[in-house]
């Protein structure tokens, strides 16, 4: 079984930055994609960013493009989300997720880390 553990959330003022980390552990792990999602109060969970593990290719939601950067450290089985120019509407619980073949959806999820951006 694979466990994903997020860290790095917190309270920050608008315009500030945070860096989230997500470490995978439990067994040898070879994801196809790893990604970040978020869920704000009263809203559905939404996609934020994803990275293809083998190539490093990335894809972002329009709402965060140019402000957030997803990256990975394969040796540490860790994915990061650097969040800059944060806005109050970025406030949410942020979840890390992994898609490991042969499953074609994100099949491992972390517990989430709270990010709060004050105005």
Backbone atoms as SQL, in Angstrom:
CREATE TABLE atoms (id INTEGER PRIMARY KEY, chain TEXT, resi INTEGER, resn TEXT, atom TEXT, x REAL, y REAL, z REAL);
INSERT INTO atoms VALUES
  (1, 'A', 1, 'UNK', 'N', 0.840, -1.185, 0.000),
  (2, 'A', 1, 'UNK', 'CA', 0.000, 0.000, 0.000),
  (3, 'A', 1, 'UNK', 'C', 0.885, 1.248, 0.000),
  (4, 'A', 2, 'UNK', 'N', 0.415, 2.294, -0.650),
  (5, 'A', 2, 'UNK', 'CA', 1.141, 3.555, -0.741),
  (6, 'A', 2, 'UNK', 'C', 0.451, 4.594, 0.131),
  (7, 'A', 3, 'UNK', 'N', 1.236, 5.307, 0.907),
  (8, 'A', 3, 'UNK', 'CA', 0.718, 6.413, 1.705),
  (9, 'A', 3, 'UNK', 'C', 1.273, 7.725, 1.158),
  (10, 'A', 4, 'UNK', 'N', 0.413, 8.727, 1.065),
  (11, 'A', 4, 'UNK', 'CA', 0.811, 10.074, 0.653),
  (12, 'A', 4, 'UNK', 'C', 0.597, 11.010, 1.837),
  (13, 'A', 5, 'UNK', 'N', 1.631, 11.745, 2.195),
  (14, 'A', 5, 'UNK', 'CA', 1.546, 12.646, 3.340),
  (15, 'A', 5, 'UNK', 'C', 1.928, 14.053, 2.891),
  (16, 'A', 6, 'UNK', 'N', 0.964, 14.969, 3.019),
  (17, 'A', 6, 'UNK', 'CA', 1.203, 16.359, 2.654),
  (18, 'A', 6, 'UNK', 'C', 1.727, 17.147, 3.845),
  (19, 'A', 7, 'UNK', 'N', 2.455, 18.206, 3.535),
  (20, 'A', 7, 'UNK', 'CA', 2.917, 19.137, 4.567),
  (21, 'A', 7, 'UNK', 'C', 3.129, 20.500, 3.910),
  (22, 'A', 8, 'UNK', 'N', 3.248, 21.520, 4.749),
  (23, 'A', 8, 'UNK', 'CA', 3.579, 22.848, 4.248),
  (24, 'A', 8, 'UNK', 'C', 2.433, 23.832, 4.212),
  (25, 'A', 9, 'UNK', 'N', 1.232, 23.402, 4.562),
  (26, 'A', 9, 'UNK', 'CA', 0.124, 24.324, 4.578),
  (27, 'A', 9, 'UNK', 'C', 0.244, 25.312, 5.723),
  (28, 'A', 10, 'UNK', 'N', -0.658, 26.310, 5.727),
  (29, 'A', 10, 'UNK', 'CA', -0.633, 27.285, 6.802),
  (30, 'A', 10, 'UNK', 'C', -1.425, 28.523, 6.436),
  (31, 'A', 11, 'UNK', 'N', -1.200, 29.558, 7.215),
  (32, 'A', 11, 'UNK', 'CA', -1.877, 30.847, 7.035),
  (33, 'A', 11, 'UNK', 'C', -0.884, 31.841, 6.440),
  (34, 'A', 12, 'UNK', 'N', -1.306, 32.520, 5.385),
  (35, 'A', 12, 'UNK', 'CA', -0.442, 33.484, 4.728),
  (36, 'A', 12, 'UNK', 'C', -1.288, 34.657, 4.252),
  (37, 'A', 13, 'UNK', 'N', -0.673, 35.816, 4.178),
  (38, 'A', 13, 'UNK', 'CA', -1.385, 36.983, 3.672),
  (39, 'A', 13, 'UNK', 'C', -1.449, 36.947, 2.138),
  (40, 'A', 14, 'UNK', 'N', -2.441, 37.614, 1.600),
  (41, 'A', 14, 'UNK', 'CA', -2.564, 37.720, 0.145),
  (42, 'A', 14, 'UNK', 'C', -1.274, 38.289, -0.446),
  (43, 'A', 15, 'UNK', 'N', -0.853, 37.685, -1.554),
  (44, 'A', 15, 'UNK', 'CA', 0.397, 38.071, -2.171),
  (45, 'A', 15, 'UNK', 'C', 1.592, 37.263, -1.713),
  (46, 'A', 16, 'UNK', 'N', 1.402, 36.496, -0.653),
  (47, 'A', 16, 'UNK', 'CA', 2.491, 35.694, -0.117),
  (48, 'A', 16, 'UNK', 'C', 2.669, 34.373, -0.838),
  (49, 'A', 17, 'UNK', 'N', 3.568, 33.556, -0.296),
  (50, 'A', 17, 'UNK', 'CA', 3.911, 32.274, -0.908),
  (51, 'A', 17, 'UNK', 'C', 3.901, 31.155, 0.113),
  (52, 'A', 18, 'UNK', 'N', 3.633, 29.960, -0.365),
  (53, 'A', 18, 'UNK', 'CA', 3.752, 28.734, 0.413),
  (54, 'A', 18, 'UNK', 'C', 4.268, 27.636, -0.500),
  (55, 'A', 19, 'UNK', 'N', 4.928, 26.660, 0.092),
  (56, 'A', 19, 'UNK', 'CA', 5.379, 25.490, -0.662),
  (57, 'A', 19, 'UNK', 'C', 4.838, 24.246, 0.008),
  (58, 'A', 20, 'UNK', 'N', 4.027, 23.512, -0.715),
  (59, 'A', 20, 'UNK', 'CA', 3.489, 22.253, -0.221),
  (60, 'A', 20, 'UNK', 'C', 4.372, 21.093, -0.677),
  (61, 'A', 21, 'UNK', 'N', 4.469, 20.096, 0.178),
  (62, 'A', 21, 'UNK', 'CA', 5.203, 18.881, -0.154),
  (63, 'A', 21, 'UNK', 'C', 4.285, 17.683, 0.033),
  (64, 'A', 22, 'UNK', 'N', 4.542, 16.651, -0.737),
  (65, 'A', 22, 'UNK', 'CA', 3.781, 15.403, -0.610),
  (66, 'A', 22, 'UNK', 'C', 4.764, 14.255, -0.795),
  (67, 'A', 23, 'UNK', 'N', 4.965, 13.499, 0.263),
  (68, 'A', 23, 'UNK', 'CA', 5.904, 12.385, 0.232),
  (69, 'A', 23, 'UNK', 'C', 5.151, 11.066, 0.161),
  (70, 'A', 24, 'UNK', 'N', 5.568, 10.215, -0.745),
  (71, 'A', 24, 'UNK', 'CA', 4.977, 8.889, -0.886),
  (72, 'A', 24, 'UNK', 'C', 5.848, 7.875, -0.178),
  (73, 'A', 25, 'UNK', 'N', 5.202, 6.950, 0.521),
  (74, 'A', 25, 'UNK', 'CA', 5.940, 5.910, 1.225),
  (75, 'A', 25, 'UNK', 'C', 5.117, 4.632, 1.243),
  (76, 'A', 26, 'UNK', 'N', 5.735, 3.556, 1.681),
  (77, 'A', 26, 'UNK', 'CA', 5.022, 2.305, 1.861),
  (78, 'A', 26, 'UNK', 'C', 5.586, 1.154, 1.061),
  (79, 'A', 27, 'UNK', 'N', 5.953, 1.405, -0.178),
  (80, 'A', 27, 'UNK', 'CA', 6.532, 0.368, -1.020),
  (81, 'A', 27, 'UNK', 'C', 7.117, 1.048, -2.251),
  (82, 'A', 28, 'UNK', 'N', 7.776, 0.280, -3.075),
  (83, 'A', 28, 'UNK', 'CA', 8.290, 0.823, -4.328),
  (84, 'A', 28, 'UNK', 'C', 7.134, 1.409, -5.126),
  (85, 'A', 29, 'UNK', 'N', 7.343, 2.621, -5.584),
  (86, 'A', 29, 'UNK', 'CA', 6.237, 3.413, -6.114),
  (87, 'A', 29, 'UNK', 'C', 6.620, 3.950, -7.481),
  (88, 'A', 30, 'UNK', 'N', 5.780, 3.692, -8.484),
  (89, 'A', 30, 'UNK', 'CA', 6.045, 4.160, -9.851),
  (90, 'A', 30, 'UNK', 'C', 4.785, 4.791, -10.427),
  (91, 'A', 31, 'UNK', 'N', 4.482, 6.010, -10.015),
  (92, 'A', 31, 'UNK', 'CA', 3.268, 6.637, -10.515),
  (93, 'A', 31, 'UNK', 'C', 3.388, 7.050, -11.972),
  (94, 'A', 32, 'UNK', 'N', 2.284, 7.192, -12.628),
  (95, 'A', 32, 'UNK', 'CA', 2.250, 7.759, -13.967),
  (96, 'A', 32, 'UNK', 'C', 2.117, 9.273, -13.876),
  (97, 'A', 33, 'UNK', 'N', 1.199, 9.704, -13.032),
  (98, 'A', 33, 'UNK', 'CA', 1.032, 11.111, -12.731),
  (99, 'A', 33, 'UNK', 'C', 0.945, 11.299, -11.222),
  (100, 'A', 34, 'UNK', 'N', 1.370, 12.461, -10.768),
  (101, 'A', 34, 'UNK', 'CA', 1.025, 12.925, -9.435),
  (102, 'A', 34, 'UNK', 'C', 0.468, 14.315, -9.584),
  (103, 'A', 35, 'UNK', 'N', -0.498, 14.628, -8.715),
  (104, 'A', 35, 'UNK', 'CA', -1.168, 15.904, -8.868),
  (105, 'A', 35, 'UNK', 'C', -1.594, 16.506, -7.561),
  (106, 'A', 36, 'UNK', 'N', -2.043, 17.733, -7.661),
  (107, 'A', 36, 'UNK', 'CA', -2.613, 18.463, -6.530),
  (108, 'A', 36, 'UNK', 'C', -4.040, 18.867, -6.879),
  (109, 'A', 37, 'UNK', 'N', -4.906, 18.712, -5.886),
  (110, 'A', 37, 'UNK', 'CA', -6.296, 19.123, -5.978),
  (111, 'A', 37, 'UNK', 'C', -6.591, 19.970, -4.752),
  (112, 'A', 38, 'UNK', 'N', -7.705, 20.690, -4.780),
  (113, 'A', 38, 'UNK', 'CA', -8.082, 21.475, -3.609),
  (114, 'A', 38, 'UNK', 'C', -9.598, 21.504, -3.477),
  (115, 'A', 39, 'UNK', 'N', -10.021, 21.706, -2.231),
  (116, 'A', 39, 'UNK', 'CA', -11.446, 21.794, -1.950),
  (117, 'A', 39, 'UNK', 'C', -11.695, 22.926, -0.978),
  (118, 'A', 40, 'UNK', 'N', -12.415, 23.924, -1.435),
  (119, 'A', 40, 'UNK', 'CA', -12.786, 25.056, -0.596),
  (120, 'A', 40, 'UNK', 'C', -14.097, 24.750, 0.113),
  (121, 'A', 41, 'UNK', 'N', -14.373, 25.423, 1.226),
  (122, 'A', 41, 'UNK', 'CA', -15.617, 25.167, 1.957),
  (123, 'A', 41, 'UNK', 'C', -16.835, 25.356, 1.063),
  (124, 'A', 42, 'UNK', 'N', -17.713, 24.355, 1.080),
  (125, 'A', 42, 'UNK', 'CA', -18.947, 24.437, 0.309),
  (126, 'A', 42, 'UNK', 'C', -18.794, 24.200, -1.180),
  (127, 'A', 43, 'UNK', 'N', -17.596, 23.841, -1.610),
  (128, 'A', 43, 'UNK', 'CA', -17.354, 23.619, -3.037),
  (129, 'A', 43, 'UNK', 'C', -16.846, 22.208, -3.273),
  (130, 'A', 44, 'UNK', 'N', -16.925, 21.777, -4.532),
  (131, 'A', 44, 'UNK', 'CA', -16.410, 20.474, -4.883),
  (132, 'A', 44, 'UNK', 'C', -14.887, 20.534, -5.018),
  (133, 'A', 45, 'UNK', 'N', -14.266, 19.371, -4.878),
  (134, 'A', 45, 'UNK', 'CA', -12.839, 19.303, -5.072),
  (135, 'A', 45, 'UNK', 'C', -12.493, 19.603, -6.524),
  (136, 'A', 46, 'UNK', 'N', -11.441, 20.391, -6.739),
  (137, 'A', 46, 'UNK', 'CA', -11.076, 20.780, -8.081),
  (138, 'A', 46, 'UNK', 'C', -9.599, 20.515, -8.350),
  (139, 'A', 47, 'UNK', 'N', -9.304, 20.299, -9.617),
  (140, 'A', 47, 'UNK', 'CA', -7.947, 20.053, -10.059),
  (141, 'A', 47, 'UNK', 'C', -7.122, 21.337, -9.974),
  (142, 'A', 48, 'UNK', 'N', -5.848, 21.192, -9.559),
  (143, 'A', 48, 'UNK', 'CA', -4.934, 22.329, -9.497),
  (144, 'A', 48, 'UNK', 'C', -3.780, 22.156, -10.483),
  (145, 'A', 49, 'UNK', 'N', -3.069, 21.039, -10.365),
  (146, 'A', 49, 'UNK', 'CA', -1.892, 20.836, -11.208),
  (147, 'A', 49, 'UNK', 'C', -1.529, 19.360, -11.214),
  (148, 'A', 50, 'UNK', 'N', -0.851, 18.938, -12.288),
  (149, 'A', 50, 'UNK', 'CA', -0.387, 17.565, -12.360),
  (150, 'A', 50, 'UNK', 'C', 0.978, 17.518, -13.030),
  (151, 'A', 51, 'UNK', 'N', 1.735, 16.469, -12.732),
  (152, 'A', 51, 'UNK', 'CA', 3.041, 16.277, -13.339),
  (153, 'A', 51, 'UNK', 'C', 3.177, 14.819, -13.754),
  (154, 'A', 52, 'UNK', 'N', 3.646, 14.611, -14.968),
  (155, 'A', 52, 'UNK', 'CA', 3.915, 13.256, -15.436),
  (156, 'A', 52, 'UNK', 'C', 5.267, 12.848, -14.868),
  (157, 'A', 53, 'UNK', 'N', 5.259, 11.752, -14.125),
  (158, 'A', 53, 'UNK', 'CA', 6.424, 11.397, -13.318),
  (159, 'A', 53, 'UNK', 'C', 7.669, 11.136, -14.161),
  (160, 'A', 54, 'UNK', 'N', 7.511, 10.470, -15.285),
  (161, 'A', 54, 'UNK', 'CA', 8.676, 10.055, -16.068),
  (162, 'A', 54, 'UNK', 'C', 9.313, 11.212, -16.833),
  (163, 'A', 55, 'UNK', 'N', 8.493, 12.165, -17.293),
  (164, 'A', 55, 'UNK', 'CA', 9.019, 13.221, -18.160),
  (165, 'A', 55, 'UNK', 'C', 9.100, 14.583, -17.479),
  (166, 'A', 56, 'UNK', 'N', 8.339, 14.741, -16.414),
  (167, 'A', 56, 'UNK', 'CA', 8.280, 16.049, -15.764),
  (168, 'A', 56, 'UNK', 'C', 7.325, 17.018, -16.442),
  (169, 'A', 57, 'UNK', 'N', 6.606, 16.570, -17.448),
  (170, 'A', 57, 'UNK', 'CA', 5.631, 17.451, -18.106),
  (171, 'A', 57, 'UNK', 'C', 4.544, 17.841, -17.110),
  (172, 'A', 58, 'UNK', 'N', 4.123, 19.095, -17.188),
  (173, 'A', 58, 'UNK', 'CA', 3.161, 19.619, -16.226),
  (174, 'A', 58, 'UNK', 'C', 1.932, 20.194, -16.921),
  (175, 'A', 59, 'UNK', 'N', 0.867, 20.295, -16.136),
  (176, 'A', 59, 'UNK', 'CA', -0.379, 20.881, -16.627),
  (177, 'A', 59, 'UNK', 'C', -1.058, 21.544, -15.447),
  (178, 'A', 60, 'UNK', 'N', -1.650, 22.747, -15.698),
  (179, 'A', 60, 'UNK', 'CA', -2.220, 23.537, -14.616),
  (180, 'A', 60, 'UNK', 'C', -3.650, 23.947, -14.917),
  (181, 'A', 61, 'UNK', 'N', -4.410, 24.139, -13.853),
  (182, 'A', 61, 'UNK', 'CA', -5.704, 24.782, -13.988),
  (183, 'A', 61, 'UNK', 'C', -5.473, 26.244, -14.357),
  (184, 'A', 62, 'UNK', 'N', -6.390, 26.804, -15.126),
  (185, 'A', 62, 'UNK', 'CA', -6.245, 28.195, -15.545),
  (186, 'A', 62, 'UNK', 'C', -6.155, 29.145, -14.355),
  (187, 'A', 63, 'UNK', 'N', -6.834, 28.802, -13.283),
  (188, 'A', 63, 'UNK', 'CA', -6.900, 29.695, -12.122),
  (189, 'A', 63, 'UNK', 'C', -5.561, 29.850, -11.409),
  (190, 'A', 64, 'UNK', 'N', -4.631, 28.921, -11.629),
  (191, 'A', 64, 'UNK', 'CA', -3.344, 28.993, -10.939),
  (192, 'A', 64, 'UNK', 'C', -2.169, 29.141, -11.894),
  (193, 'A', 65, 'UNK', 'N', -2.430, 29.088, -13.189),
  (194, 'A', 65, 'UNK', 'CA', -1.353, 29.147, -14.169),
  (195, 'A', 65, 'UNK', 'C', -0.579, 30.447, -14.019),
  (196, 'A', 66, 'UNK', 'N', 0.748, 30.341, -13.996),
  (197, 'A', 66, 'UNK', 'CA', 1.599, 31.507, -13.830),
  (198, 'A', 66, 'UNK', 'C', 1.892, 31.864, -12.386),
  (199, 'A', 67, 'UNK', 'N', 1.154, 31.265, -11.454),
  (200, 'A', 67, 'UNK', 'CA', 1.377, 31.543, -10.027),
  (201, 'A', 67, 'UNK', 'C', 1.890, 30.312, -9.279),
  (202, 'A', 68, 'UNK', 'N', 1.419, 29.143, -9.671),
  (203, 'A', 68, 'UNK', 'CA', 1.806, 27.891, -9.004),
  (204, 'A', 68, 'UNK', 'C', 2.739, 27.095, -9.903),
  (205, 'A', 69, 'UNK', 'N', 3.643, 26.350, -9.255),
  (206, 'A', 69, 'UNK', 'CA', 4.553, 25.477, -9.989),
  (207, 'A', 69, 'UNK', 'C', 4.611, 24.120, -9.301),
  (208, 'A', 70, 'UNK', 'N', 4.344, 23.070, -10.067),
  (209, 'A', 70, 'UNK', 'CA', 4.452, 21.709, -9.556),
  (210, 'A', 70, 'UNK', 'C', 5.789, 21.135, -10.005),
  (211, 'A', 71, 'UNK', 'N', 6.428, 20.394, -9.097),
  (212, 'A', 71, 'UNK', 'CA', 7.704, 19.769, -9.423),
  (213, 'A', 71, 'UNK', 'C', 7.819, 18.470, -8.641),
  (214, 'A', 72, 'UNK', 'N', 8.820, 17.665, -8.995),
  (215, 'A', 72, 'UNK', 'CA', 8.997, 16.410, -8.270),
  (216, 'A', 72, 'UNK', 'C', 10.462, 16.099, -8.081),
  (217, 'A', 73, 'UNK', 'N', 10.707, 15.311, -7.024),
  (218, 'A', 73, 'UNK', 'CA', 12.025, 14.756, -6.742),
  (219, 'A', 73, 'UNK', 'C', 11.850, 13.243, -6.751),
  (220, 'A', 74, 'UNK', 'N', 12.222, 12.629, -7.851),
  (221, 'A', 74, 'UNK', 'CA', 11.986, 11.194, -8.000),
  (222, 'A', 74, 'UNK', 'C', 12.732, 10.378, -6.960),
  (223, 'A', 75, 'UNK', 'N', 13.928, 10.820, -6.606),
  (224, 'A', 75, 'UNK', 'CA', 14.730, 10.077, -5.629),
  (225, 'A', 75, 'UNK', 'C', 14.068, 10.047, -4.262),
  (226, 'A', 76, 'UNK', 'N', 13.300, 11.082, -3.969),
  (227, 'A', 76, 'UNK', 'CA', 12.631, 11.171, -2.667),
  (228, 'A', 76, 'UNK', 'C', 11.163, 10.792, -2.749),
  (229, 'A', 77, 'UNK', 'N', 10.691, 10.421, -3.953),
  (230, 'A', 77, 'UNK', 'CA', 9.263, 10.115, -4.134),
  (231, 'A', 77, 'UNK', 'C', 8.388, 11.247, -3.591),
  (232, 'A', 78, 'UNK', 'N', 8.772, 12.448, -3.907),
  (233, 'A', 78, 'UNK', 'CA', 8.092, 13.625, -3.361),
  (234, 'A', 78, 'UNK', 'C', 7.697, 14.573, -4.488),
  (235, 'A', 79, 'UNK', 'N', 6.494, 15.114, -4.361),
  (236, 'A', 79, 'UNK', 'CA', 6.019, 16.131, -5.294),
  (237, 'A', 79, 'UNK', 'C', 5.786, 17.420, -4.513),
  (238, 'A', 80, 'UNK', 'N', 6.031, 18.531, -5.168),
  (239, 'A', 80, 'UNK', 'CA', 5.933, 19.833, -4.526),
  (240, 'A', 80, 'UNK', 'C', 4.935, 20.718, -5.281),
  (241, 'A', 81, 'UNK', 'N', 4.397, 21.684, -4.544),
  (242, 'A', 81, 'UNK', 'CA', 3.582, 22.718, -5.174),
  (243, 'A', 81, 'UNK', 'C', 4.028, 24.056, -4.604),
  (244, 'A', 82, 'UNK', 'N', 4.738, 24.813, -5.410),
  (245, 'A', 82, 'UNK', 'CA', 5.143, 26.158, -5.026),
  (246, 'A', 82, 'UNK', 'C', 4.024, 27.111, -5.412),
  (247, 'A', 83, 'UNK', 'N', 3.508, 27.809, -4.419),
  (248, 'A', 83, 'UNK', 'CA', 2.375, 28.708, -4.645),
  (249, 'A', 83, 'UNK', 'C', 2.806, 30.142, -4.358),
  (250, 'A', 84, 'UNK', 'N', 2.790, 30.964, -5.362),
  (251, 'A', 84, 'UNK', 'CA', 3.161, 32.376, -5.248),
  (252, 'A', 84, 'UNK', 'C', 1.959, 33.264, -5.539),
  (253, 'A', 85, 'UNK', 'N', 2.076, 34.515, -5.155),
  (254, 'A', 85, 'UNK', 'CA', 1.004, 35.496, -5.410),
  (255, 'A', 85, 'UNK', 'C', -0.349, 34.943, -4.974),
  (256, 'A', 86, 'UNK', 'N', -0.376, 34.405, -3.778),
  (257, 'A', 86, 'UNK', 'CA', -1.597, 33.769, -3.286),
  (258, 'A', 86, 'UNK', 'C', -2.723, 34.775, -3.112),
  (259, 'A', 87, 'UNK', 'N', -3.943, 34.291, -3.370),
  (260, 'A', 87, 'UNK', 'CA', -5.147, 35.106, -3.273),
  (261, 'A', 87, 'UNK', 'C', -6.094, 34.473, -2.259),
  (262, 'A', 88, 'UNK', 'N', -6.987, 35.271, -1.672),
  (263, 'A', 88, 'UNK', 'CA', -7.945, 34.678, -0.725),
  (264, 'A', 88, 'UNK', 'C', -8.740, 33.522, -1.338),
  (265, 'A', 89, 'UNK', 'N', -9.005, 33.579, -2.614),
  (266, 'A', 89, 'UNK', 'CA', -9.760, 32.497, -3.253),
  (267, 'A', 89, 'UNK', 'C', -8.953, 31.212, -3.418),
  (268, 'A', 90, 'UNK', 'N', -7.677, 31.242, -3.073),
  (269, 'A', 90, 'UNK', 'CA', -6.876, 30.019, -3.051),
  (270, 'A', 90, 'UNK', 'C', -7.064, 29.251, -1.744),
  (271, 'A', 91, 'UNK', 'N', -7.773, 29.836, -0.798),
  (272, 'A', 91, 'UNK', 'CA', -8.013, 29.174, 0.480),
  (273, 'A', 91, 'UNK', 'C', -8.770, 27.871, 0.266),
  (274, 'A', 92, 'UNK', 'N', -8.211, 26.780, 0.774),
  (275, 'A', 92, 'UNK', 'CA', -8.802, 25.457, 0.577),
  (276, 'A', 92, 'UNK', 'C', -7.959, 24.421, 1.316),
  (277, 'A', 93, 'UNK', 'N', -8.492, 23.210, 1.375),
  (278, 'A', 93, 'UNK', 'CA', -7.679, 22.065, 1.757),
  (279, 'A', 93, 'UNK', 'C', -7.059, 21.511, 0.478),
  (280, 'A', 94, 'UNK', 'N', -5.756, 21.367, 0.496),
  (281, 'A', 94, 'UNK', 'CA', -5.026, 20.904, -0.685),
  (282, 'A', 94, 'UNK', 'C', -4.677, 19.429, -0.508),
  (283, 'A', 95, 'UNK', 'N', -4.978, 18.643, -1.534),
  (284, 'A', 95, 'UNK', 'CA', -4.753, 17.205, -1.509),
  (285, 'A', 95, 'UNK', 'C', -3.739, 16.810, -2.584),
  (286, 'A', 96, 'UNK', 'N', -2.881, 15.920, -2.194),
  (287, 'A', 96, 'UNK', 'CA', -1.956, 15.293, -3.126),
  (288, 'A', 96, 'UNK', 'C', -2.583, 13.991, -3.604),
  (289, 'A', 97, 'UNK', 'N', -2.348, 13.640, -4.859),
  (290, 'A', 97, 'UNK', 'CA', -2.897, 12.408, -5.407),
  (291, 'A', 97, 'UNK', 'C', -1.908, 11.782, -6.380),
  (292, 'A', 98, 'UNK', 'N', -2.022, 10.472, -6.519),
  (293, 'A', 98, 'UNK', 'CA', -1.137, 9.740, -7.433),
  (294, 'A', 98, 'UNK', 'C', -1.946, 8.762, -8.266),
  (295, 'A', 99, 'UNK', 'N', -1.524, 8.638, -9.503),
  (296, 'A', 99, 'UNK', 'CA', -2.131, 7.652, -10.389),
  (297, 'A', 99, 'UNK', 'C', -1.063, 6.631, -10.737),
  (298, 'A', 100, 'UNK', 'N', -1.284, 5.398, -10.291),
  (299, 'A', 100, 'UNK', 'CA', -0.311, 4.341, -10.542),
  (300, 'A', 100, 'UNK', 'C', -0.926, 3.312, -11.474),
  (301, 'A', 101, 'UNK', 'N', -0.262, 3.032, -12.588),
  (302, 'A', 101, 'UNK', 'CA', -0.799, 2.021, -13.513),
  (303, 'A', 101, 'UNK', 'C', -0.944, 0.669, -12.826),
  (304, 'A', 102, 'UNK', 'N', -1.892, -0.140, -13.279),
  (305, 'A', 102, 'UNK', 'CA', -2.719, 0.007, -14.483),
  (306, 'A', 102, 'UNK', 'C', -3.986, 0.831, -14.284),
  (307, 'A', 103, 'UNK', 'N', -4.210, 1.350, -13.061),
  (308, 'A', 103, 'UNK', 'CA', -5.407, 2.163, -12.834),
  (309, 'A', 103, 'UNK', 'C', -5.270, 3.463, -13.616),
  (310, 'A', 104, 'UNK', 'N', -6.362, 3.923, -14.218),
  (311, 'A', 104, 'UNK', 'CA', -6.310, 5.101, -15.080),
  (312, 'A', 104, 'UNK', 'C', -6.842, 6.348, -14.401),
  (313, 'A', 105, 'UNK', 'N', -7.118, 6.271, -13.129),
  (314, 'A', 105, 'UNK', 'CA', -7.559, 7.440, -12.383),
  (315, 'A', 105, 'UNK', 'C', -6.595, 7.620, -11.209),
  (316, 'A', 106, 'UNK', 'N', -6.727, 8.755, -10.516),
  (317, 'A', 106, 'UNK', 'CA', -5.926, 8.960, -9.313),
  (318, 'A', 106, 'UNK', 'C', -6.437, 7.974, -8.250),
  (319, 'A', 107, 'UNK', 'N', -5.581, 7.054, -7.847),
  (320, 'A', 107, 'UNK', 'CA', -6.019, 5.995, -6.955),
  (321, 'A', 107, 'UNK', 'C', -5.394, 6.043, -5.575),
  (322, 'A', 108, 'UNK', 'N', -4.529, 7.005, -5.326),
  (323, 'A', 108, 'UNK', 'CA', -3.997, 7.233, -3.988),
  (324, 'A', 108, 'UNK', 'C', -4.158, 8.711, -3.655),
  (325, 'A', 109, 'UNK', 'N', -4.589, 8.962, -2.425),
  (326, 'A', 109, 'UNK', 'CA', -4.854, 10.332, -1.986),
  (327, 'A', 109, 'UNK', 'C', -4.257, 10.555, -0.604),
  (328, 'A', 110, 'UNK', 'N', -3.758, 11.773, -0.393),
  (329, 'A', 110, 'UNK', 'CA', -3.317, 12.161, 0.931),
  (330, 'A', 110, 'UNK', 'C', -4.489, 12.652, 1.759),
  (331, 'A', 111, 'UNK', 'N', -4.200, 12.998, 3.004),
  (332, 'A', 111, 'UNK', 'CA', -5.245, 13.449, 3.928),
  (333, 'A', 111, 'UNK', 'C', -5.561, 14.931, 3.765),
  (334, 'A', 112, 'UNK', 'N', -4.697, 15.663, 3.117),
  (335, 'A', 112, 'UNK', 'CA', -4.948, 17.073, 2.887),
  (336, 'A', 112, 'UNK', 'C', -4.209, 17.974, 3.864),
  (337, 'A', 113, 'UNK', 'N', -3.929, 19.182, 3.401),
  (338, 'A', 113, 'UNK', 'CA', -3.306, 20.199, 4.241),
  (339, 'A', 113, 'UNK', 'C', -4.023, 21.525, 3.981),
  (340, 'A', 114, 'UNK', 'N', -4.303, 22.245, 5.073),
  (341, 'A', 114, 'UNK', 'CA', -5.086, 23.475, 4.962),
  (342, 'A', 114, 'UNK', 'C', -4.196, 24.639, 4.536),
  (343, 'A', 115, 'UNK', 'N', -4.677, 25.381, 3.551),
  (344, 'A', 115, 'UNK', 'CA', -4.042, 26.629, 3.136),
  (345, 'A', 115, 'UNK', 'C', -5.078, 27.734, 3.295),
  (346, 'A', 116, 'UNK', 'N', -4.717, 28.736, 4.085),
  (347, 'A', 116, 'UNK', 'CA', -5.617, 29.865, 4.312),
  (348, 'A', 116, 'UNK', 'C', -4.910, 31.147, 3.911),
  (349, 'A', 117, 'UNK', 'N', -5.535, 31.905, 3.026),
  (350, 'A', 117, 'UNK', 'CA', -4.957, 33.164, 2.547),
  (351, 'A', 117, 'UNK', 'C', -5.847, 34.299, 3.034),
  (352, 'A', 118, 'UNK', 'N', -5.277, 35.157, 3.849),
  (353, 'A', 118, 'UNK', 'CA', -6.037, 36.285, 4.397),
  (354, 'A', 118, 'UNK', 'C', -5.883, 37.517, 3.509),
  (355, 'A', 119, 'UNK', 'N', -6.936, 38.316, 3.487),
  (356, 'A', 119, 'UNK', 'CA', -6.922, 39.513, 2.629),
  (357, 'A', 119, 'UNK', 'C', -6.387, 40.724, 3.378);
